[in-house]
PDB file of C-alpha atoms in Angstrom:
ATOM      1  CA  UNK A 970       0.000   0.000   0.000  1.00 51.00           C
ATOM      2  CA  UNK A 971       2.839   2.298   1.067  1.00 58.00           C
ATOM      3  CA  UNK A 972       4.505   1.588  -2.633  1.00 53.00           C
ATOM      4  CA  UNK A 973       1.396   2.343  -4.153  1.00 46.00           C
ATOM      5  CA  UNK A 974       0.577   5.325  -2.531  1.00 56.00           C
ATOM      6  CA  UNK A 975       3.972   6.699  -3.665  1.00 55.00           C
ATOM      7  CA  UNK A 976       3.567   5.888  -6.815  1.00 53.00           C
ATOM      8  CA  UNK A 977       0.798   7.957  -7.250  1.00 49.00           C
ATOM      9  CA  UNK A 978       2.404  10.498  -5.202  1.00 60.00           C
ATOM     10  CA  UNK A 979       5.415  10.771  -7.976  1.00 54.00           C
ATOM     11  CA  UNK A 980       2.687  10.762 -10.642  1.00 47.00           C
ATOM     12  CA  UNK A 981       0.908  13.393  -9.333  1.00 56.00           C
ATOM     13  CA  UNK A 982       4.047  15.721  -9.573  1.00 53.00           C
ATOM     14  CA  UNK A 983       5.180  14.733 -12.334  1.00 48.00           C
ATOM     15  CA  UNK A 984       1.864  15.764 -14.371  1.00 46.00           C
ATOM     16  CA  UNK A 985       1.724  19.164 -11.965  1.00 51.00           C
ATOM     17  CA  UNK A 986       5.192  20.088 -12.844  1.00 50.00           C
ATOM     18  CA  UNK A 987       3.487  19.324 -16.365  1.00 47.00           C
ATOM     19  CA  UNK A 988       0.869  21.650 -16.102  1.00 44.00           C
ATOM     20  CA  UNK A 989       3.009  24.191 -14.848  1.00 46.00           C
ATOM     21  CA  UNK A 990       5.444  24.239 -17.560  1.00 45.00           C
ATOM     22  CA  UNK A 991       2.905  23.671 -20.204  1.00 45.00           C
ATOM     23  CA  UNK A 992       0.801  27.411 -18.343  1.00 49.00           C
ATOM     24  CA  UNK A 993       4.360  29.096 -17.914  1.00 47.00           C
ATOM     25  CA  UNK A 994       4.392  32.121 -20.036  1.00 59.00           C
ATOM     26  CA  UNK A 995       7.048  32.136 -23.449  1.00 60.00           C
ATOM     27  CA  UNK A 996       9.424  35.157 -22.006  1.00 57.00           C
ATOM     28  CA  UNK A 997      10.455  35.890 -25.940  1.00 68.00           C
ATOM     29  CA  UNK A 998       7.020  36.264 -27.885  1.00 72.00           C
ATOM     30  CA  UNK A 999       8.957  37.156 -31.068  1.00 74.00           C
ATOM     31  CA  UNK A1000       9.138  32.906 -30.927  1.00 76.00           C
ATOM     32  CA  UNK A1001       5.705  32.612 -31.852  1.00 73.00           C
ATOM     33  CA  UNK A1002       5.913  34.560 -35.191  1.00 72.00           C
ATOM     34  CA  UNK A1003       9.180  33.853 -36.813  1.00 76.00           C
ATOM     35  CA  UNK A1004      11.116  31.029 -37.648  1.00 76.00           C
ATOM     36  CA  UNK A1005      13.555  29.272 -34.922  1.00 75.00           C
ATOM     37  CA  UNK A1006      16.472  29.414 -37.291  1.00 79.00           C
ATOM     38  CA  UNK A1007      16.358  33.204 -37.169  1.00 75.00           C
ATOM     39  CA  UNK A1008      15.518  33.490 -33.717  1.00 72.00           C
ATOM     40  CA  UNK A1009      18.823  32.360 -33.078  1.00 73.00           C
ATOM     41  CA  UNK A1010      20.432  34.671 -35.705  1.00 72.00           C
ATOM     42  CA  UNK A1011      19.169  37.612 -34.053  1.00 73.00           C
ATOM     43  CA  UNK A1012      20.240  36.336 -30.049  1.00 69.00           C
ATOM     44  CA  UNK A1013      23.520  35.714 -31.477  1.00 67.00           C
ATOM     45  CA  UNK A1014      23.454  39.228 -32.959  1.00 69.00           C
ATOM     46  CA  UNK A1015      22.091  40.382 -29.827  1.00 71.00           C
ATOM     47  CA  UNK A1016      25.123  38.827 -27.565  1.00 65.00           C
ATOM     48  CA  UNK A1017      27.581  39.979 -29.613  1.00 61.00           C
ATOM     49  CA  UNK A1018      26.679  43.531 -29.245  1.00 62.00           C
ATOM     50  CA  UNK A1019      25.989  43.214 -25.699  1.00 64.00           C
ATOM     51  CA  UNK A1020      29.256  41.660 -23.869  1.00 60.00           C
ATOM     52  CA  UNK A1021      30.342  38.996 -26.676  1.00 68.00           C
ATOM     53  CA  UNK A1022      31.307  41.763 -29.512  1.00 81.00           C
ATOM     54  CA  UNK A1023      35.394  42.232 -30.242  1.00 89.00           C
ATOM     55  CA  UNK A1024      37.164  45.387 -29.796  1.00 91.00           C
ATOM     56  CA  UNK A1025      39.912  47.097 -30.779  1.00 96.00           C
ATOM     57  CA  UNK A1026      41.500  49.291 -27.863  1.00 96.00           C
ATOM     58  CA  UNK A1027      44.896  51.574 -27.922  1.00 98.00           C
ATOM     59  CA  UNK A1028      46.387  54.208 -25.465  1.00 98.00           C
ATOM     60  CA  UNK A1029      48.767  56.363 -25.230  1.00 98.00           C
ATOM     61  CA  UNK A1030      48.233  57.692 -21.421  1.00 97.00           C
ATOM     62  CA  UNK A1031      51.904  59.787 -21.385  1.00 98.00           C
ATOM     63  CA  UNK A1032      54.287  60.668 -24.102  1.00 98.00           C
ATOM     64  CA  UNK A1033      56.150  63.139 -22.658  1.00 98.00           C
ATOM     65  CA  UNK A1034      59.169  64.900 -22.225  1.00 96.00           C
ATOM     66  CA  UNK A1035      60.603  65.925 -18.649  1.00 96.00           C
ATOM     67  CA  UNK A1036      63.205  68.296 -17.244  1.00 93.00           C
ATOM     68  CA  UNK A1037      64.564  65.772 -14.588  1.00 87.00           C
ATOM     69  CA  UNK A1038      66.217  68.083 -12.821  1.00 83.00           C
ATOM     70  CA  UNK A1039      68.345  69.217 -16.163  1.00 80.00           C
ATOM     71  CA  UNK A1040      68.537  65.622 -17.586  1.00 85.00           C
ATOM     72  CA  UNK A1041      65.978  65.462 -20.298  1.00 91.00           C
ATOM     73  CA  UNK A1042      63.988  62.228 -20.600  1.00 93.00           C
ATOM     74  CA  UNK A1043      61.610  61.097 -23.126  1.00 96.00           C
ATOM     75  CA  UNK A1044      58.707  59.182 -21.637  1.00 97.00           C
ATOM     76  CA  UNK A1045      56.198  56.793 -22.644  1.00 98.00           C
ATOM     77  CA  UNK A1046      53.130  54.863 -21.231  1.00 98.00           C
ATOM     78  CA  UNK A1047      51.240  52.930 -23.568  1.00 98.00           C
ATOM     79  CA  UNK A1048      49.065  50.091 -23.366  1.00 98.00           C
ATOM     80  CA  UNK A1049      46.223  48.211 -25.689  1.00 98.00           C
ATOM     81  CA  UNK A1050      43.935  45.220 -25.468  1.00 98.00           C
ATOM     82  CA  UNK A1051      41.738  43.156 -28.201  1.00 98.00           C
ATOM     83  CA  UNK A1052      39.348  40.941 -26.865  1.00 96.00           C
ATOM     84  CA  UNK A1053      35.639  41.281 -25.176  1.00 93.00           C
ATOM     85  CA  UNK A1054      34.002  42.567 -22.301  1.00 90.00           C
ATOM     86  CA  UNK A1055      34.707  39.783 -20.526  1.00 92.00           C
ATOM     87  CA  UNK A1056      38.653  38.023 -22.214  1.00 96.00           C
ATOM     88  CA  UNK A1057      41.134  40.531 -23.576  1.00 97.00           C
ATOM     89  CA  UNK A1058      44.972  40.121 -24.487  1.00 98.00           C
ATOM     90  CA  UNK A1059      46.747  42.919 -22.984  1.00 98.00           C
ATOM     91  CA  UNK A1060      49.946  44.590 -24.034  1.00 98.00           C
ATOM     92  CA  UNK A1061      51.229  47.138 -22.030  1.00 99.00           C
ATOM     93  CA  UNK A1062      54.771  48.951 -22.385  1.00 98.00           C
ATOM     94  CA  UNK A1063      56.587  51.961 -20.366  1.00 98.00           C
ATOM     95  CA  UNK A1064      60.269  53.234 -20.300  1.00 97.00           C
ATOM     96  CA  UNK A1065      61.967  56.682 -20.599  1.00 96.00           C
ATOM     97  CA  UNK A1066      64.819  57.593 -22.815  1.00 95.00           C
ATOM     98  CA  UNK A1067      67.996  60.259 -21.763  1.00 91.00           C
ATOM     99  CA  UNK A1068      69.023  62.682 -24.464  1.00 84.00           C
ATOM    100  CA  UNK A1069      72.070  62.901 -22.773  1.00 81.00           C
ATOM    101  CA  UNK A1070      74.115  60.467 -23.415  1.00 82.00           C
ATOM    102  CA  UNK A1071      71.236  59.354 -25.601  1.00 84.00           C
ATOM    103  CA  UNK A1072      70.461  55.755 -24.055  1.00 89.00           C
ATOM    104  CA  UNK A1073      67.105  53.801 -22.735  1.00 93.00           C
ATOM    105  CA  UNK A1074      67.557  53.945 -19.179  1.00 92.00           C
ATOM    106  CA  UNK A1075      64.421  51.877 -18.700  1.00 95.00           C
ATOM    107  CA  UNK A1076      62.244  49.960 -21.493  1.00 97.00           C
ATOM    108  CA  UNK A1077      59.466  46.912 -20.447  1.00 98.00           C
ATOM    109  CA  UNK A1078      56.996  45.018 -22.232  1.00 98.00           C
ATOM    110  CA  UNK A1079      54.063  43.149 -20.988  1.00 99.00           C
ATOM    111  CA  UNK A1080      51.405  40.343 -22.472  1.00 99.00           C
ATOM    112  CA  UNK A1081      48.828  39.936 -20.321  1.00 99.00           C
ATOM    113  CA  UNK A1082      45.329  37.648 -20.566  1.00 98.00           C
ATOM    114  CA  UNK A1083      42.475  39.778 -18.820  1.00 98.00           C
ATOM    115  CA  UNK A1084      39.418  38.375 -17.324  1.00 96.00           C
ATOM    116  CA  UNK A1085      36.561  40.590 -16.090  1.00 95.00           C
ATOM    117  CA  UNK A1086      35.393  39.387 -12.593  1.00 95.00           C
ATOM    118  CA  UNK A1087      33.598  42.743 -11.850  1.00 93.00           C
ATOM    119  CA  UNK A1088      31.647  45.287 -13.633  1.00 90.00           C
ATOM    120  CA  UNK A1089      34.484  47.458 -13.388  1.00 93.00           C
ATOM    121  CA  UNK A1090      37.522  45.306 -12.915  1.00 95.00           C
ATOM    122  CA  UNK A1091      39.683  43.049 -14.915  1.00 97.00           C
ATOM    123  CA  UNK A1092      42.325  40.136 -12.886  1.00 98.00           C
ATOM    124  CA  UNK A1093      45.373  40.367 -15.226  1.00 98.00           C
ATOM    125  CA  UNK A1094      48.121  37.146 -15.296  1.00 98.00           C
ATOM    126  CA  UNK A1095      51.127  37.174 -17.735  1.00 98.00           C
ATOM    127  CA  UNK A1096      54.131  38.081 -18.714  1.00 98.00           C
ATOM    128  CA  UNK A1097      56.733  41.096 -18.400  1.00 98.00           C
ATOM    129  CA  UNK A1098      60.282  41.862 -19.949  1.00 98.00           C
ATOM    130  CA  UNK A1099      62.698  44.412 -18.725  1.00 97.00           C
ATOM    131  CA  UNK A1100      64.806  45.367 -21.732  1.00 96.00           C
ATOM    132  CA  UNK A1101      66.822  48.091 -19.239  1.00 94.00           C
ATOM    133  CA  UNK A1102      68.112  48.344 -16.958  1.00 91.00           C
ATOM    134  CA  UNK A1103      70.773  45.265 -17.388  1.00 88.00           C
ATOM    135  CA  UNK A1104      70.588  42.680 -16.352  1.00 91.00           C
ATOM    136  CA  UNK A1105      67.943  41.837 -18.790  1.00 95.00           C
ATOM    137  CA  UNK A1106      65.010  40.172 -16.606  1.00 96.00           C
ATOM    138  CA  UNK A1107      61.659  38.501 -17.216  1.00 97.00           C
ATOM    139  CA  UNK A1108      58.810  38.153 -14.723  1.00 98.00           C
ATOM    140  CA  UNK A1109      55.249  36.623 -14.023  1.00 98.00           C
ATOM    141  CA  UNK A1110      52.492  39.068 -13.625  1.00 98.00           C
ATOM    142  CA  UNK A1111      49.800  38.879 -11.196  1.00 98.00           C
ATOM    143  CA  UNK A1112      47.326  42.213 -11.285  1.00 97.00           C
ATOM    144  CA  UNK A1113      44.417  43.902 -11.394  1.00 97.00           C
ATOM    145  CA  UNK A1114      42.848  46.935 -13.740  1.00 97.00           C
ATOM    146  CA  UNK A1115      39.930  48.490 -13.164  1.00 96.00           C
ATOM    147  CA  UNK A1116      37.962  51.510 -12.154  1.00 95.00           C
ATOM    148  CA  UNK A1117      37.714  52.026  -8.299  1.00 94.00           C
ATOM    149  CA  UNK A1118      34.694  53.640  -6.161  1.00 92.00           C
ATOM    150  CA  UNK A1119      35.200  57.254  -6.604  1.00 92.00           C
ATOM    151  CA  UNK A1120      36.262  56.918 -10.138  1.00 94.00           C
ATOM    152  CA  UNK A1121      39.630  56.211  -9.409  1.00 96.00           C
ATOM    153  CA  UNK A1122      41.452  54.076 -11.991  1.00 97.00           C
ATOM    154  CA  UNK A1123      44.098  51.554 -10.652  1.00 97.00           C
ATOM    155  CA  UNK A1124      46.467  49.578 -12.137  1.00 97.00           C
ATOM    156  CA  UNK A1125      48.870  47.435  -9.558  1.00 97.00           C
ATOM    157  CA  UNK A1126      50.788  44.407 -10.050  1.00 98.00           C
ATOM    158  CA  UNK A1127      52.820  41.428  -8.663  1.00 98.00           C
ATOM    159  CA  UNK A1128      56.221  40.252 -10.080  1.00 98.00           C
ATOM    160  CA  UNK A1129      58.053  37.515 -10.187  1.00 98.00           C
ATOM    161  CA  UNK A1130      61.234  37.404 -11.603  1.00 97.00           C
ATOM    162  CA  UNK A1131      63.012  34.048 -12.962  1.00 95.00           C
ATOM    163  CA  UNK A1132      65.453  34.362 -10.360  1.00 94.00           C
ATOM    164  CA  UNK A1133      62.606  34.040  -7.439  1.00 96.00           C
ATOM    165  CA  UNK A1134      62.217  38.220  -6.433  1.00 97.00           C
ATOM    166  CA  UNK A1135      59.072  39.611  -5.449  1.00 97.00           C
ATOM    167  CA  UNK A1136      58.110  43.219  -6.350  1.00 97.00           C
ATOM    168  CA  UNK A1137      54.890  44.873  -6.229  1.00 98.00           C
ATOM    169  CA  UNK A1138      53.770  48.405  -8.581  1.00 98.00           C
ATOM    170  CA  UNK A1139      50.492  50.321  -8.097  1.00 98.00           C
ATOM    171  CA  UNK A1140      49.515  53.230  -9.963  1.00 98.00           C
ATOM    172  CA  UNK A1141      46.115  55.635  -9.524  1.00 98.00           C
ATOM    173  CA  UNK A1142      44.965  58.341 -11.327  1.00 98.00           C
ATOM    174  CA  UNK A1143      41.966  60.096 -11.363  1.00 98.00           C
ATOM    175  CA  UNK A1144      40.332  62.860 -13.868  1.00 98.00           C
ATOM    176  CA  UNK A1145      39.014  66.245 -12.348  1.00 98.00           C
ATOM    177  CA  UNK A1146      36.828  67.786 -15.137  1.00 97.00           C
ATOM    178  CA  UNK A1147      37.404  71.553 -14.558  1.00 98.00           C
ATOM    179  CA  UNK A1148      35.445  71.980 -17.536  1.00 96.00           C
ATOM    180  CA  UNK A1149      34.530  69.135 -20.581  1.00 95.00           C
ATOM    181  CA  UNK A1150      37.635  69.795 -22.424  1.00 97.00           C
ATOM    182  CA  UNK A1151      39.848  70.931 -19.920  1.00 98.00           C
ATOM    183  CA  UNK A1152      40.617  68.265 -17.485  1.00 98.00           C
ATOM    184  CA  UNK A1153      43.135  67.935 -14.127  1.00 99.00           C
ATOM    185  CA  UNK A1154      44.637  64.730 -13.596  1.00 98.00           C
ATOM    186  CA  UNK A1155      47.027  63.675 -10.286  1.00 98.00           C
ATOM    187  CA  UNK A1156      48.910  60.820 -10.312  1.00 98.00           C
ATOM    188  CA  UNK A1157      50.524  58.147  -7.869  1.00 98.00           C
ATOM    189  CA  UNK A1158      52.652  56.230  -8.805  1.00 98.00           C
ATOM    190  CA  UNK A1159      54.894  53.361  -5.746  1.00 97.00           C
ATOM    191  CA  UNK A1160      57.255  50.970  -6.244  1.00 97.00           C
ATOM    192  CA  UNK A1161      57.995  47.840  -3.475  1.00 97.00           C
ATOM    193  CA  UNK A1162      60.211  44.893  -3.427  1.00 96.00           C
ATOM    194  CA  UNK A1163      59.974  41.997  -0.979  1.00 96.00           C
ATOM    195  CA  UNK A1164      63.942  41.180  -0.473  1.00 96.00           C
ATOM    196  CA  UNK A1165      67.001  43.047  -1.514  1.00 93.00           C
ATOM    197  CA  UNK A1166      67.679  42.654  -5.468  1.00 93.00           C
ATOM    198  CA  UNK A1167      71.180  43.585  -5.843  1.00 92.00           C
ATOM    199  CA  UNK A1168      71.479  42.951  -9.179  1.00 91.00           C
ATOM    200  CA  UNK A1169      69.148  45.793  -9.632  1.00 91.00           C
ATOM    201  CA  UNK A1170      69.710  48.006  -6.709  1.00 91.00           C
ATOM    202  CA  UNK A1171      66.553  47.588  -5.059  1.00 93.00           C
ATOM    203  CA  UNK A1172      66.306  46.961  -1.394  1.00 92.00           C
ATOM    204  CA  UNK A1173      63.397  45.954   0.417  1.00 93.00           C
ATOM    205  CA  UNK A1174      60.662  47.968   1.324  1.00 94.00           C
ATOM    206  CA  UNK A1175      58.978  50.750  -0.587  1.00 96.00           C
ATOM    207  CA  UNK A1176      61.430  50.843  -3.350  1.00 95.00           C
ATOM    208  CA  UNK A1177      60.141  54.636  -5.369  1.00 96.00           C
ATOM    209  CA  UNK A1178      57.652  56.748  -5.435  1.00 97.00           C
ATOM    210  CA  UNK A1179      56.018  59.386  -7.875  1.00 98.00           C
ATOM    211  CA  UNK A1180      53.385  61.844  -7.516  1.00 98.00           C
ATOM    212  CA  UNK A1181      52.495  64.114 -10.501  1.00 98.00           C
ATOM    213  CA  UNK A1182      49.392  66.620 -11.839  1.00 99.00           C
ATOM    214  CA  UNK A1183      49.043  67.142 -15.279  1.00 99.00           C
ATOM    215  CA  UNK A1184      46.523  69.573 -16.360  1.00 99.00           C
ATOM    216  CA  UNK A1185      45.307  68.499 -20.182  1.00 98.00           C
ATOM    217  CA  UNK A1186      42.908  70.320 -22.985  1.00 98.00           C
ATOM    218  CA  UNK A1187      41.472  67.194 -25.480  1.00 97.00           C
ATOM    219  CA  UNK A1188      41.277  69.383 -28.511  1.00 96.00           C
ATOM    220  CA  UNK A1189      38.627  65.958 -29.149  1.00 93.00           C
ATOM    221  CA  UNK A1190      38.247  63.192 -27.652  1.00 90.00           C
ATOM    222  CA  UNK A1191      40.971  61.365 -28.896  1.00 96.00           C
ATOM    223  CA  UNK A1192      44.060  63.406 -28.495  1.00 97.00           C
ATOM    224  CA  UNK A1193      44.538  65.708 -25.400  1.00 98.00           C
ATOM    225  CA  UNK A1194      48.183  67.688 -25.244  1.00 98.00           C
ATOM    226  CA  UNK A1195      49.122  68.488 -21.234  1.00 99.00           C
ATOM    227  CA  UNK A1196      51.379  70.045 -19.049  1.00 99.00           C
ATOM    228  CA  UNK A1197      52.182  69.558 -15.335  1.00 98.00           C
ATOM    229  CA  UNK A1198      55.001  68.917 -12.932  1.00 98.00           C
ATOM    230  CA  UNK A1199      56.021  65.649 -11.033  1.00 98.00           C
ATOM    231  CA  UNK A1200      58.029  64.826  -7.897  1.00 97.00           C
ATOM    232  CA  UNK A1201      59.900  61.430  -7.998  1.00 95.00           C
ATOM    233  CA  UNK A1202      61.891  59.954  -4.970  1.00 94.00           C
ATOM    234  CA  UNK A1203      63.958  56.699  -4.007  1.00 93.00           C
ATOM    235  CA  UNK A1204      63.467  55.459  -0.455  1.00 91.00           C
ATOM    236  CA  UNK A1205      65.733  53.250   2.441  1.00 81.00           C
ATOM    237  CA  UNK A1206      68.425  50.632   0.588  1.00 86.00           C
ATOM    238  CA  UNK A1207      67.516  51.560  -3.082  1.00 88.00           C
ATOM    239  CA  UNK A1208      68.694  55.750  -2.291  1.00 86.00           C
ATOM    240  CA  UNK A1209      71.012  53.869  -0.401  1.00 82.00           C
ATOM    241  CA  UNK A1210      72.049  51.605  -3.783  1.00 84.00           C
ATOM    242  CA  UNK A1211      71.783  54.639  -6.180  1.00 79.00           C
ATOM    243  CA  UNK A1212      74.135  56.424  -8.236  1.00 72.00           C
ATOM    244  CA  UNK A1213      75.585  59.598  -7.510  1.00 67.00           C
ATOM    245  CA  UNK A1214      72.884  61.961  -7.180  1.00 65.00           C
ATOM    246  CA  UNK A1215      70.686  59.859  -8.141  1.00 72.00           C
ATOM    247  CA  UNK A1216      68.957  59.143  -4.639  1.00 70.00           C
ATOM    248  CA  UNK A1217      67.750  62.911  -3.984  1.00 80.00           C
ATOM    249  CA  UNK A1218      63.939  63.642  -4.538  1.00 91.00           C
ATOM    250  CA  UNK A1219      63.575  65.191  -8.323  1.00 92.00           C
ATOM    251  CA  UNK A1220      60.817  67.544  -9.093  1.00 95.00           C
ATOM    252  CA  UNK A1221      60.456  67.672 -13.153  1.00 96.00           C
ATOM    253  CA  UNK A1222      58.771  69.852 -15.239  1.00 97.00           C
ATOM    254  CA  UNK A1223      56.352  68.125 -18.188  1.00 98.00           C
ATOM    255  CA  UNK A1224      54.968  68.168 -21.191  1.00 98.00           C
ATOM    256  CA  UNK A1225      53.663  65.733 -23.104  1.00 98.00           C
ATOM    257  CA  UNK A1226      50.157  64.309 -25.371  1.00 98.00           C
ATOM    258  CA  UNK A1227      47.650  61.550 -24.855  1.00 98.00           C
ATOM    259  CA  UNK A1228      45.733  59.778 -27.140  1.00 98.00           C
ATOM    260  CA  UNK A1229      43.468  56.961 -27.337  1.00 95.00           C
ATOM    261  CA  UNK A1230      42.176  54.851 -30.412  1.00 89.00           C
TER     262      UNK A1230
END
């Protein structure tokens, strides 16, 4: 009796769950006038404008020259991605060049895969390559991209080098519209390294820091020349490690362009 009456029992749902899904409403009702094959055409068209479509990015976010405290450099920040809303390949590259004697005195190269696991961030893992300074040195990339709360954009960064060495970068800007073309950006930019990497003259601890403003005009949308002024400084065992006078605080005058395709 007891197998019988659960029997019935799984009958009984089964046929409700039945009548349910047979009552429950069709939540596309473009279904019931055109033809399956198209339906699916036009959600596929749908996706890929909505999170699945490819695009093309490219920024230049400094080329610029500063004073360096009467050492010219040439500077350059660029970085690009292809991919989706949600997968991109990354490449990013920065280094500065001194007119005098006329040599890179730092040049890198990142390829990065980017996932989106937030509306407004991106967990980056890859590769980088310091051309300069010597010794030439590659590293595994661990970061994160994105747009903090109170539209602050950060970009930081793990590294580890083939030879085992831990540093860390993290750089924040953030865009004060003084008017729609004429726009104030300041700029932090620190430098840390979990051991002493002689081979580099880096000792442990907060490594360098930057600070900057640069006050730009985007004459459109796409290109914006700037000017502004930056402080850089080495701290502990890397002003310790440094050159002569190369471990005193700099303050540089800029000027430079930035422009986005």
């Amino acid at each position: 009796m007891n197998i019988l009456k659960q029997m019935v029992g799984a009958v009984a749902v089964i046929l409700l769950s039945t009548l349910v899904a047979a009552q429950e409403p069709d939540w596309h009702a473009a279904n019931q006038y055109y033809d399956a094959t198209e339906m699916a055409a036009a959600k596929h068209h749908l996706l890929h404008h909505h999170g699945a479509h490819r695009l093309l990015f490219l920024e230049a976010d400094r080329l610029e020259y500063q004073s360096n405290d009467g050492e010219s450099l040439a500077v350059w920040d660029a970085q690009g991605y292809y991919g989706t809303d949600f997968n991109k390949l990354w490449l990013k590259s920065e280094g500065d060049y001194q007119a005098e004697p006329g040599k890179l005195e730092e040049a890198e190269l990142q390829l990065l895969y980017g996932r989106s696991v937030s509306p407004y961030f991106d967990l980056q893992l890859g590769m980088r390559h310091d051309f300069e300074p010597r010794p030439v040195t590659t590293y595994g990339v661990l970061g994160a991209q994105g747009l903090a709360p109170l539209w602050f954009e950060i970009d930081t960064a793990a590294f580890l080098s083939e030879k085992g060495d831990v540093t860390v970068r993290v750089e924040s800007e953030y865009d004060l519209l003084l008017t729609q073309r004429l726009i104030l950006q300041p700029r932090l930019e620190l430098e840390a390294a979990a051991q002493d990497v002689e081979a580099l003259g880096l000792g442990s601890g907060l490594t360098a820091a930057e600070l900057g403003v640069r006050l730009r005009y985007e004459v459109d949308r796409h290109f914006a020349p700037y000017l502004g002024v930056v402080w850089q400084d080495l701290f502990a065992g890397t002003a310790d490690r440094a050159g002569p006078g190369e471990g005193s605080p700099i303050i540089s005058c800029v000027a430079g362009v930035r422009a986005w395709y």
